[in-house]
Amino acid sequence: MKISSEILRKYLKEINCFGMINEVKLNFEDNGVSALVMSVDNITMVSNKLSNSDFIKYEKIGAIVIDNLSVFIRILERFKDDIVLKKEENFLKIFNENRECDFVLVSEDFVEGVKKIPEIKYKNILKIDSEIIKESIRNSKIMGDVFSTIKFDLKDKTLIIECGETTKITDKHKLNEKYENCFVKFSAEFLEKTIFNLDGEIELSLGKDLPIKIVKTTDNTNLFYIIAPRVENE
């Protein structure tokens, strides 16, 4: 297979979530590569698909399992321009004209795969600019609370995002449509590790006591994060 190193790095960084997810099974099937993985704390689920059309040359090689995605990404950063990937027994060979690496793969039994995507019905599905959430995360970092939460309060045509535990900063965003009222809160840390992978418009699904679902799609990719809510006794 052959692909731009930059395209592959971006795809894997979206799964890695700044080091939060390191063990992943990548499935190279007919239409491209996909991954469905849960963080070790069972708080964040990631699904990410990359079309075979993003590859210069594509090959269906089945599943490969990487047990240290952060290291794998750093290796890819050492390669410029296009790279060739070739699976040989328990190695993935990565090379171009100037550099090569034999990366050790692990058995599929090493990583417990996620069986399926949970079926969650949301009444509130918003399309907003990802920068709106990023601004609230930046607000939360000002206070420096170790276990800071970000609270989403949806009221009719207004999305209210509050951060901070004692000192609080609240942003209000007018929406074009009316939505069902709901209030839910999430860890600022987990939101930061997912949303900062994204730019532009995203789809945000919210519901009372439900996980938040963040979706970003392009012509050749389909990415979403599902993050469990913070509950009162945590």
PDB file of C-alpha atoms in Angstrom:
ATOM      1  CA  MET A   1       0.000   0.000   0.000  1.00  0.00           C
ATOM      2  CA  LYS A   2       1.048   3.567  -0.549  1.00  0.00           C
ATOM      3  CA  ILE A   3      -0.288   6.702   1.137  1.00  0.00           C
ATOM      4  CA  SER A   4       0.716  10.204   2.149  1.00  0.00           C
ATOM      5  CA  SER A   5       2.347  10.089   5.575  1.00  0.00           C
ATOM      6  CA  GLU A   6       0.439  13.227   6.574  1.00  0.00           C
ATOM      7  CA  ILE A   7      -2.970  11.705   5.725  1.00  0.00           C
ATOM      8  CA  LEU A   8      -2.242   8.531   7.691  1.00  0.00           C
ATOM      9  CA  ARG A   9      -0.898  10.466  10.689  1.00  0.00           C
ATOM     10  CA  LYS A  10      -4.004  12.651  10.834  1.00  0.00           C
ATOM     11  CA  TYR A  11      -6.274   9.618  10.705  1.00  0.00           C
ATOM     12  CA  LEU A  12      -4.397   7.856  13.516  1.00  0.00           C
ATOM     13  CA  LYS A  13      -4.148  10.985  15.680  1.00  0.00           C
ATOM     14  CA  GLU A  14      -7.945  11.243  15.608  1.00  0.00           C
ATOM     15  CA  ILE A  15      -8.056   7.731  17.077  1.00  0.00           C
ATOM     16  CA  ASN A  16      -5.185   8.298  19.507  1.00  0.00           C
ATOM     17  CA  CYS A  17      -6.884  11.310  21.177  1.00  0.00           C
ATOM     18  CA  PHE A  18      -3.582  12.795  22.405  1.00  0.00           C
ATOM     19  CA  GLY A  19      -2.438   9.512  23.945  1.00  0.00           C
ATOM     20  CA  MET A  20      -5.754   8.501  25.520  1.00  0.00           C
ATOM     21  CA  ILE A  21      -6.127   5.463  23.221  1.00  0.00           C
ATOM     22  CA  ASN A  22      -3.016   3.427  22.431  1.00  0.00           C
ATOM     23  CA  GLU A  23      -4.264  -0.059  21.592  1.00  0.00           C
ATOM     24  CA  VAL A  24      -6.140  -0.305  18.310  1.00  0.00           C
ATOM     25  CA  LYS A  25      -7.151  -2.830  15.688  1.00  0.00           C
ATOM     26  CA  LEU A  26      -7.152  -1.401  12.175  1.00  0.00           C
ATOM     27  CA  ASN A  27      -9.325  -3.259   9.680  1.00  0.00           C
ATOM     28  CA  PHE A  28      -8.215  -2.953   6.051  1.00  0.00           C
ATOM     29  CA  GLU A  29     -11.299  -4.053   4.106  1.00  0.00           C
ATOM     30  CA  ASP A  30     -12.586  -3.525   0.568  1.00  0.00           C
ATOM     31  CA  ASN A  31     -13.677   0.104   1.003  1.00  0.00           C
ATOM     32  CA  GLY A  32     -10.811   1.279   3.195  1.00  0.00           C
ATOM     33  CA  VAL A  33      -9.512   1.143   6.738  1.00  0.00           C
ATOM     34  CA  SER A  34     -11.687   1.410   9.853  1.00  0.00           C
ATOM     35  CA  ALA A  35     -11.316   1.290  13.624  1.00  0.00           C
ATOM     36  CA  LEU A  36     -13.795   0.995  16.480  1.00  0.00           C
ATOM     37  CA  VAL A  37     -12.173   1.282  19.891  1.00  0.00           C
ATOM     38  CA  MET A  38     -12.981   2.127  23.505  1.00  0.00           C
ATOM     39  CA  SER A  39     -10.653   3.898  25.924  1.00  0.00           C
ATOM     40  CA  VAL A  40      -9.413   1.745  28.816  1.00  0.00           C
ATOM     41  CA  ASP A  41     -11.596   3.665  31.283  1.00  0.00           C
ATOM     42  CA  ASN A  42     -14.697   2.951  29.157  1.00  0.00           C
ATOM     43  CA  ILE A  43     -15.508   6.652  28.941  1.00  0.00           C
ATOM     44  CA  THR A  44     -14.752   7.400  25.289  1.00  0.00           C
ATOM     45  CA  MET A  45     -15.565   5.411  22.149  1.00  0.00           C
ATOM     46  CA  VAL A  46     -13.971   6.273  18.807  1.00  0.00           C
ATOM     47  CA  SER A  47     -15.046   5.157  15.361  1.00  0.00           C
ATOM     48  CA  ASN A  48     -12.954   6.300  12.411  1.00  0.00           C
ATOM     49  CA  LYS A  49     -13.029   5.339   8.742  1.00  0.00           C
ATOM     50  CA  LEU A  50     -10.672   6.295   5.924  1.00  0.00           C
ATOM     51  CA  SER A  51     -11.667   5.596   2.328  1.00  0.00           C
ATOM     52  CA  ASN A  52      -9.444   3.521   0.045  1.00  0.00           C
ATOM     53  CA  SER A  53      -9.499   6.510  -2.330  1.00  0.00           C
ATOM     54  CA  ASP A  54      -7.217   8.383   0.098  1.00  0.00           C
ATOM     55  CA  PHE A  55      -4.514   5.824  -0.640  1.00  0.00           C
ATOM     56  CA  ILE A  56      -2.256   6.158  -3.659  1.00  0.00           C
ATOM     57  CA  LYS A  57      -2.278   2.362  -3.832  1.00  0.00           C
ATOM     58  CA  TYR A  58      -4.571   0.311  -1.610  1.00  0.00           C
ATOM     59  CA  GLU A  59      -4.575  -3.336  -0.574  1.00  0.00           C
ATOM     60  CA  LYS A  60      -7.053  -5.306   1.517  1.00  0.00           C
ATOM     61  CA  ILE A  61      -4.816  -6.939   4.176  1.00  0.00           C
ATOM     62  CA  GLY A  62      -7.373  -7.651   6.910  1.00  0.00           C
ATOM     63  CA  ALA A  63      -6.720  -6.636  10.517  1.00  0.00           C
ATOM     64  CA  ILE A  64      -3.516  -5.403  12.111  1.00  0.00           C
ATOM     65  CA  VAL A  65      -3.172  -4.665  15.817  1.00  0.00           C
ATOM     66  CA  ILE A  66      -1.010  -1.861  17.218  1.00  0.00           C
ATOM     67  CA  ASP A  67      -0.391  -1.822  20.973  1.00  0.00           C
ATOM     68  CA  ASN A  68       1.353   1.572  21.138  1.00  0.00           C
ATOM     69  CA  LEU A  69      -0.316   3.983  18.765  1.00  0.00           C
ATOM     70  CA  SER A  70       1.538   7.008  20.170  1.00  0.00           C
ATOM     71  CA  VAL A  71       4.898   5.480  19.228  1.00  0.00           C
ATOM     72  CA  PHE A  72       3.588   4.447  15.814  1.00  0.00           C
ATOM     73  CA  ILE A  73       2.491   8.029  15.104  1.00  0.00           C
ATOM     74  CA  ARG A  74       5.883   9.381  16.177  1.00  0.00           C
ATOM     75  CA  ILE A  75       7.542   6.926  13.786  1.00  0.00           C
ATOM     76  CA  LEU A  76       5.350   8.188  10.945  1.00  0.00           C
ATOM     77  CA  GLU A  77       6.439  11.745  11.775  1.00  0.00           C
ATOM     78  CA  ARG A  78       9.984  10.677  10.815  1.00  0.00           C
ATOM     79  CA  PHE A  79       8.806  10.015   7.267  1.00  0.00           C
ATOM     80  CA  LYS A  80       8.170  12.778   4.769  1.00  0.00           C
ATOM     81  CA  ASP A  81       5.866  12.705   1.759  1.00  0.00           C
ATOM     82  CA  ASP A  82       4.507   9.303   0.649  1.00  0.00           C
ATOM     83  CA  ILE A  83       5.181   5.999   2.401  1.00  0.00           C
ATOM     84  CA  VAL A  84       4.725   2.341   1.512  1.00  0.00           C
ATOM     85  CA  LEU A  85       3.149  -0.081   3.995  1.00  0.00           C
ATOM     86  CA  LYS A  86       3.686  -3.815   3.701  1.00  0.00           C
ATOM     87  CA  LYS A  87       2.558  -6.497   6.136  1.00  0.00           C
ATOM     88  CA  GLU A  88       5.016  -9.365   6.605  1.00  0.00           C
ATOM     89  CA  GLU A  89       4.046 -11.923   9.244  1.00  0.00           C
ATOM     90  CA  ASN A  90       4.075 -10.018  12.575  1.00  0.00           C
ATOM     91  CA  PHE A  91       5.750  -6.912  11.135  1.00  0.00           C
ATOM     92  CA  LEU A  92       4.447  -3.868   9.336  1.00  0.00           C
ATOM     93  CA  LYS A  93       7.185  -2.514   7.081  1.00  0.00           C
ATOM     94  CA  ILE A  94       7.080   1.249   6.587  1.00  0.00           C
ATOM     95  CA  PHE A  95       9.445   2.699   4.031  1.00  0.00           C
ATOM     96  CA  ASN A  96      10.223   5.216   1.339  1.00  0.00           C
ATOM     97  CA  GLU A  97      13.337   5.988  -0.669  1.00  0.00           C
ATOM     98  CA  ASN A  98      15.253   7.344   2.322  1.00  0.00           C
ATOM     99  CA  ARG A  99      14.077   5.470   5.425  1.00  0.00           C
ATOM    100  CA  GLU A 100      12.500   2.222   6.539  1.00  0.00           C
ATOM    101  CA  CYS A 101      11.075   0.782   9.748  1.00  0.00           C
ATOM    102  CA  ASP A 102       9.958  -2.694  10.788  1.00  0.00           C
ATOM    103  CA  PHE A 103       7.157  -2.143  13.307  1.00  0.00           C
ATOM    104  CA  VAL A 104       6.197  -5.135  15.457  1.00  0.00           C
ATOM    105  CA  LEU A 105       2.495  -5.991  15.412  1.00  0.00           C
ATOM    106  CA  VAL A 106       0.709  -7.959  18.110  1.00  0.00           C
ATOM    107  CA  SER A 107      -1.859 -10.737  17.979  1.00  0.00           C
ATOM    108  CA  GLU A 108      -5.523  -9.858  17.533  1.00  0.00           C
ATOM    109  CA  ASP A 109      -6.110 -11.644  20.852  1.00  0.00           C
ATOM    110  CA  PHE A 110      -4.102  -8.909  22.586  1.00  0.00           C
ATOM    111  CA  VAL A 111      -6.761  -6.230  22.097  1.00  0.00           C
ATOM    112  CA  GLU A 112     -10.361  -6.784  23.106  1.00  0.00           C
ATOM    113  CA  GLY A 113     -12.315  -5.328  20.235  1.00  0.00           C
ATOM    114  CA  VAL A 114     -15.506  -3.311  20.612  1.00  0.00           C
ATOM    115  CA  LYS A 115     -18.367  -5.504  19.458  1.00  0.00           C
ATOM    116  CA  LYS A 116     -20.757  -2.856  18.169  1.00  0.00           C
ATOM    117  CA  ILE A 117     -21.732   0.775  18.257  1.00  0.00           C
ATOM    118  CA  PRO A 118     -24.416   1.456  20.888  1.00  0.00           C
ATOM    119  CA  GLU A 119     -27.827   2.425  19.569  1.00  0.00           C
ATOM    120  CA  ILE A 120     -28.674   5.746  21.199  1.00  0.00           C
ATOM    121  CA  LYS A 121     -31.644   7.831  20.108  1.00  0.00           C
ATOM    122  CA  TYR A 122     -31.094  11.566  20.378  1.00  0.00           C
ATOM    123  CA  LYS A 123     -33.780  14.213  20.065  1.00  0.00           C
ATOM    124  CA  ASN A 124     -31.204  17.019  19.853  1.00  0.00           C
ATOM    125  CA  ILE A 125     -28.767  16.910  16.936  1.00  0.00           C
ATOM    126  CA  LEU A 126     -27.018  20.235  16.342  1.00  0.00           C
ATOM    127  CA  LYS A 127     -24.651  21.327  13.616  1.00  0.00           C
ATOM    128  CA  ILE A 128     -22.200  23.853  15.050  1.00  0.00           C
ATOM    129  CA  ASP A 129     -18.670  25.121  14.569  1.00  0.00           C
ATOM    130  CA  SER A 130     -16.158  23.065  16.578  1.00  0.00           C
ATOM    131  CA  GLU A 131     -14.553  26.327  17.700  1.00  0.00           C
ATOM    132  CA  ILE A 132     -17.565  26.934  19.975  1.00  0.00           C
ATOM    133  CA  ILE A 133     -16.659  23.899  22.106  1.00  0.00           C
ATOM    134  CA  LYS A 134     -12.944  24.664  21.929  1.00  0.00           C
ATOM    135  CA  GLU A 135     -13.561  28.141  23.351  1.00  0.00           C
ATOM    136  CA  SER A 136     -15.369  26.686  26.358  1.00  0.00           C
ATOM    137  CA  ILE A 137     -12.518  24.223  26.925  1.00  0.00           C
ATOM    138  CA  ARG A 138     -10.082  27.157  26.876  1.00  0.00           C
ATOM    139  CA  ASN A 139     -12.307  28.847  29.455  1.00  0.00           C
ATOM    140  CA  SER A 140     -12.088  25.791  31.719  1.00  0.00           C
ATOM    141  CA  LYS A 141      -8.294  25.710  31.543  1.00  0.00           C
ATOM    142  CA  ILE A 142      -8.112  29.243  32.957  1.00  0.00           C
ATOM    143  CA  MET A 143      -9.432  28.031  36.320  1.00  0.00           C
ATOM    144  CA  GLY A 144      -7.031  25.083  36.422  1.00  0.00           C
ATOM    145  CA  ASP A 145      -9.544  22.754  38.098  1.00  0.00           C
ATOM    146  CA  VAL A 146      -8.165  19.214  38.030  1.00  0.00           C
ATOM    147  CA  PHE A 147     -11.586  17.622  37.583  1.00  0.00           C
ATOM    148  CA  SER A 148     -13.244  20.440  35.674  1.00  0.00           C
ATOM    149  CA  THR A 149     -16.540  19.768  33.943  1.00  0.00           C
ATOM    150  CA  ILE A 150     -18.237  21.440  31.021  1.00  0.00           C
ATOM    151  CA  LYS A 151     -21.997  21.723  31.308  1.00  0.00           C
ATOM    152  CA  PHE A 152     -24.311  21.874  28.290  1.00  0.00           C
ATOM    153  CA  ASP A 153     -27.701  23.455  28.911  1.00  0.00           C
ATOM    154  CA  LEU A 154     -29.966  23.445  25.869  1.00  0.00           C
ATOM    155  CA  LYS A 155     -32.959  25.750  26.158  1.00  0.00           C
ATOM    156  CA  ASP A 156     -35.193  26.233  23.138  1.00  0.00           C
ATOM    157  CA  LYS A 157     -32.969  28.129  20.657  1.00  0.00           C
ATOM    158  CA  THR A 158     -30.015  28.704  22.971  1.00  0.00           C
ATOM    159  CA  LEU A 159     -27.030  26.506  23.785  1.00  0.00           C
ATOM    160  CA  ILE A 160     -25.505  27.516  27.121  1.00  0.00           C
ATOM    161  CA  ILE A 161     -22.046  26.120  27.899  1.00  0.00           C
ATOM    162  CA  GLU A 162     -20.741  26.598  31.439  1.00  0.00           C
ATOM    163  CA  CYS A 163     -17.315  25.613  32.752  1.00  0.00           C
ATOM    164  CA  GLY A 164     -15.689  25.786  36.169  1.00  0.00           C
ATOM    165  CA  GLU A 165     -16.580  24.420  39.590  1.00  0.00           C
ATOM    166  CA  THR A 166     -16.310  27.484  41.850  1.00  0.00           C
ATOM    167  CA  THR A 167     -15.411  30.360  39.544  1.00  0.00           C
ATOM    168  CA  LYS A 168     -17.490  29.864  36.403  1.00  0.00           C
ATOM    169  CA  ILE A 169     -17.482  31.163  32.840  1.00  0.00           C
ATOM    170  CA  THR A 170     -20.646  30.839  30.770  1.00  0.00           C
ATOM    171  CA  ASP A 171     -21.020  31.213  26.991  1.00  0.00           C
ATOM    172  CA  LYS A 172     -24.384  31.548  25.244  1.00  0.00           C
ATOM    173  CA  HIS A 173     -24.925  30.648  21.606  1.00  0.00           C
ATOM    174  CA  LYS A 174     -28.083  31.411  19.641  1.00  0.00           C
ATOM    175  CA  LEU A 175     -29.310  28.555  17.441  1.00  0.00           C
ATOM    176  CA  ASN A 176     -31.398  28.646  14.283  1.00  0.00           C
ATOM    177  CA  GLU A 177     -33.719  25.880  15.426  1.00  0.00           C
ATOM    178  CA  LYS A 178     -35.637  25.075  18.577  1.00  0.00           C
ATOM    179  CA  TYR A 179     -34.516  21.999  20.492  1.00  0.00           C
ATOM    180  CA  GLU A 180     -35.786  19.991  23.449  1.00  0.00           C
ATOM    181  CA  ASN A 181     -34.492  21.329  26.760  1.00  0.00           C
ATOM    182  CA  CYS A 182     -31.786  19.217  28.378  1.00  0.00           C
ATOM    183  CA  PHE A 183     -28.883  19.598  30.792  1.00  0.00           C
ATOM    184  CA  VAL A 184     -25.820  17.335  30.877  1.00  0.00           C
ATOM    185  CA  LYS A 185     -22.187  17.661  31.894  1.00  0.00           C
ATOM    186  CA  PHE A 186     -18.924  16.086  30.768  1.00  0.00           C
ATOM    187  CA  SER A 187     -15.277  15.954  31.699  1.00  0.00           C
ATOM    188  CA  ALA A 188     -13.399  18.912  30.190  1.00  0.00           C
ATOM    189  CA  GLU A 189     -10.327  16.686  29.828  1.00  0.00           C
ATOM    190  CA  PHE A 190     -12.047  14.096  27.640  1.00  0.00           C
ATOM    191  CA  LEU A 191     -13.762  16.731  25.529  1.00  0.00           C
ATOM    192  CA  GLU A 192     -10.414  18.445  24.980  1.00  0.00           C
ATOM    193  CA  LYS A 193      -8.711  15.240  23.811  1.00  0.00           C
ATOM    194  CA  THR A 194     -11.374  14.659  21.177  1.00  0.00           C
ATOM    195  CA  ILE A 195     -12.640  18.037  19.978  1.00  0.00           C
ATOM    196  CA  PHE A 196      -9.156  19.490  19.419  1.00  0.00           C
ATOM    197  CA  ASN A 197      -8.682  16.929  16.624  1.00  0.00           C
ATOM    198  CA  LEU A 198     -11.491  18.605  14.671  1.00  0.00           C
ATOM    199  CA  ASP A 199     -11.967  21.764  12.658  1.00  0.00           C
ATOM    200  CA  GLY A 200     -14.975  23.372  11.047  1.00  0.00           C
ATOM    201  CA  GLU A 201     -18.567  22.203  11.389  1.00  0.00           C
ATOM    202  CA  ILE A 202     -19.388  19.186  13.516  1.00  0.00           C
ATOM    203  CA  GLU A 203     -22.572  17.374  14.434  1.00  0.00           C
ATOM    204  CA  LEU A 204     -23.309  17.396  18.148  1.00  0.00           C
ATOM    205  CA  SER A 205     -25.899  15.041  19.674  1.00  0.00           C
ATOM    206  CA  LEU A 206     -27.140  15.809  23.203  1.00  0.00           C
ATOM    207  CA  GLY A 207     -29.682  14.284  25.549  1.00  0.00           C
ATOM    208  CA  LYS A 208     -30.439  14.272  29.259  1.00  0.00           C
ATOM    209  CA  ASP A 209     -28.224  11.706  31.037  1.00  0.00           C
ATOM    210  CA  LEU A 210     -26.950  10.488  27.643  1.00  0.00           C
ATOM    211  CA  PRO A 211     -23.396  10.417  26.273  1.00  0.00           C
ATOM    212  CA  ILE A 212     -22.400  13.222  23.963  1.00  0.00           C
ATOM    213  CA  LYS A 213     -21.836  12.189  20.347  1.00  0.00           C
ATOM    214  CA  ILE A 214     -19.499  14.272  18.188  1.00  0.00           C
ATOM    215  CA  VAL A 215     -19.468  13.517  14.459  1.00  0.00           C
ATOM    216  CA  LYS A 216     -17.210  14.852  11.706  1.00  0.00           C
ATOM    217  CA  THR A 217     -17.580  13.630   8.137  1.00  0.00           C
ATOM    218  CA  THR A 218     -15.849  14.530   4.889  1.00  0.00           C
ATOM    219  CA  ASP A 219     -15.999  13.036   1.410  1.00  0.00           C
ATOM    220  CA  ASN A 220     -13.540  10.266   2.348  1.00  0.00           C
ATOM    221  CA  THR A 221     -13.671  10.035   6.146  1.00  0.00           C
ATOM    222  CA  ASN A 222     -16.215   9.351   8.854  1.00  0.00           C
ATOM    223  CA  LEU A 223     -15.232  10.027  12.461  1.00  0.00           C
ATOM    224  CA  PHE A 224     -17.233  10.105  15.648  1.00  0.00           C
ATOM    225  CA  TYR A 225     -16.607  10.205  19.381  1.00  0.00           C
ATOM    226  CA  ILE A 226     -19.042   9.074  22.085  1.00  0.00           C
ATOM    227  CA  ILE A 227     -18.193  10.365  25.579  1.00  0.00           C
ATOM    228  CA  ALA A 228     -19.978   9.228  28.732  1.00  0.00           C
ATOM    229  CA  PRO A 229     -21.522  11.973  30.899  1.00  0.00           C
ATOM    230  CA  ARG A 230     -20.359  12.941  34.354  1.00  0.00           C
ATOM    231  CA  VAL A 231     -22.786  11.799  37.040  1.00  0.00           C
ATOM    232  CA  GLU A 232     -23.470  13.528  40.329  1.00  0.00           C
ATOM    233  CA  ASN A 233     -21.786  10.953  42.587  1.00  0.00           C
ATOM    234  CA  GLU A 234     -18.454  11.055  40.730  1.00  0.00           C
TER     235      GLU A 234
END
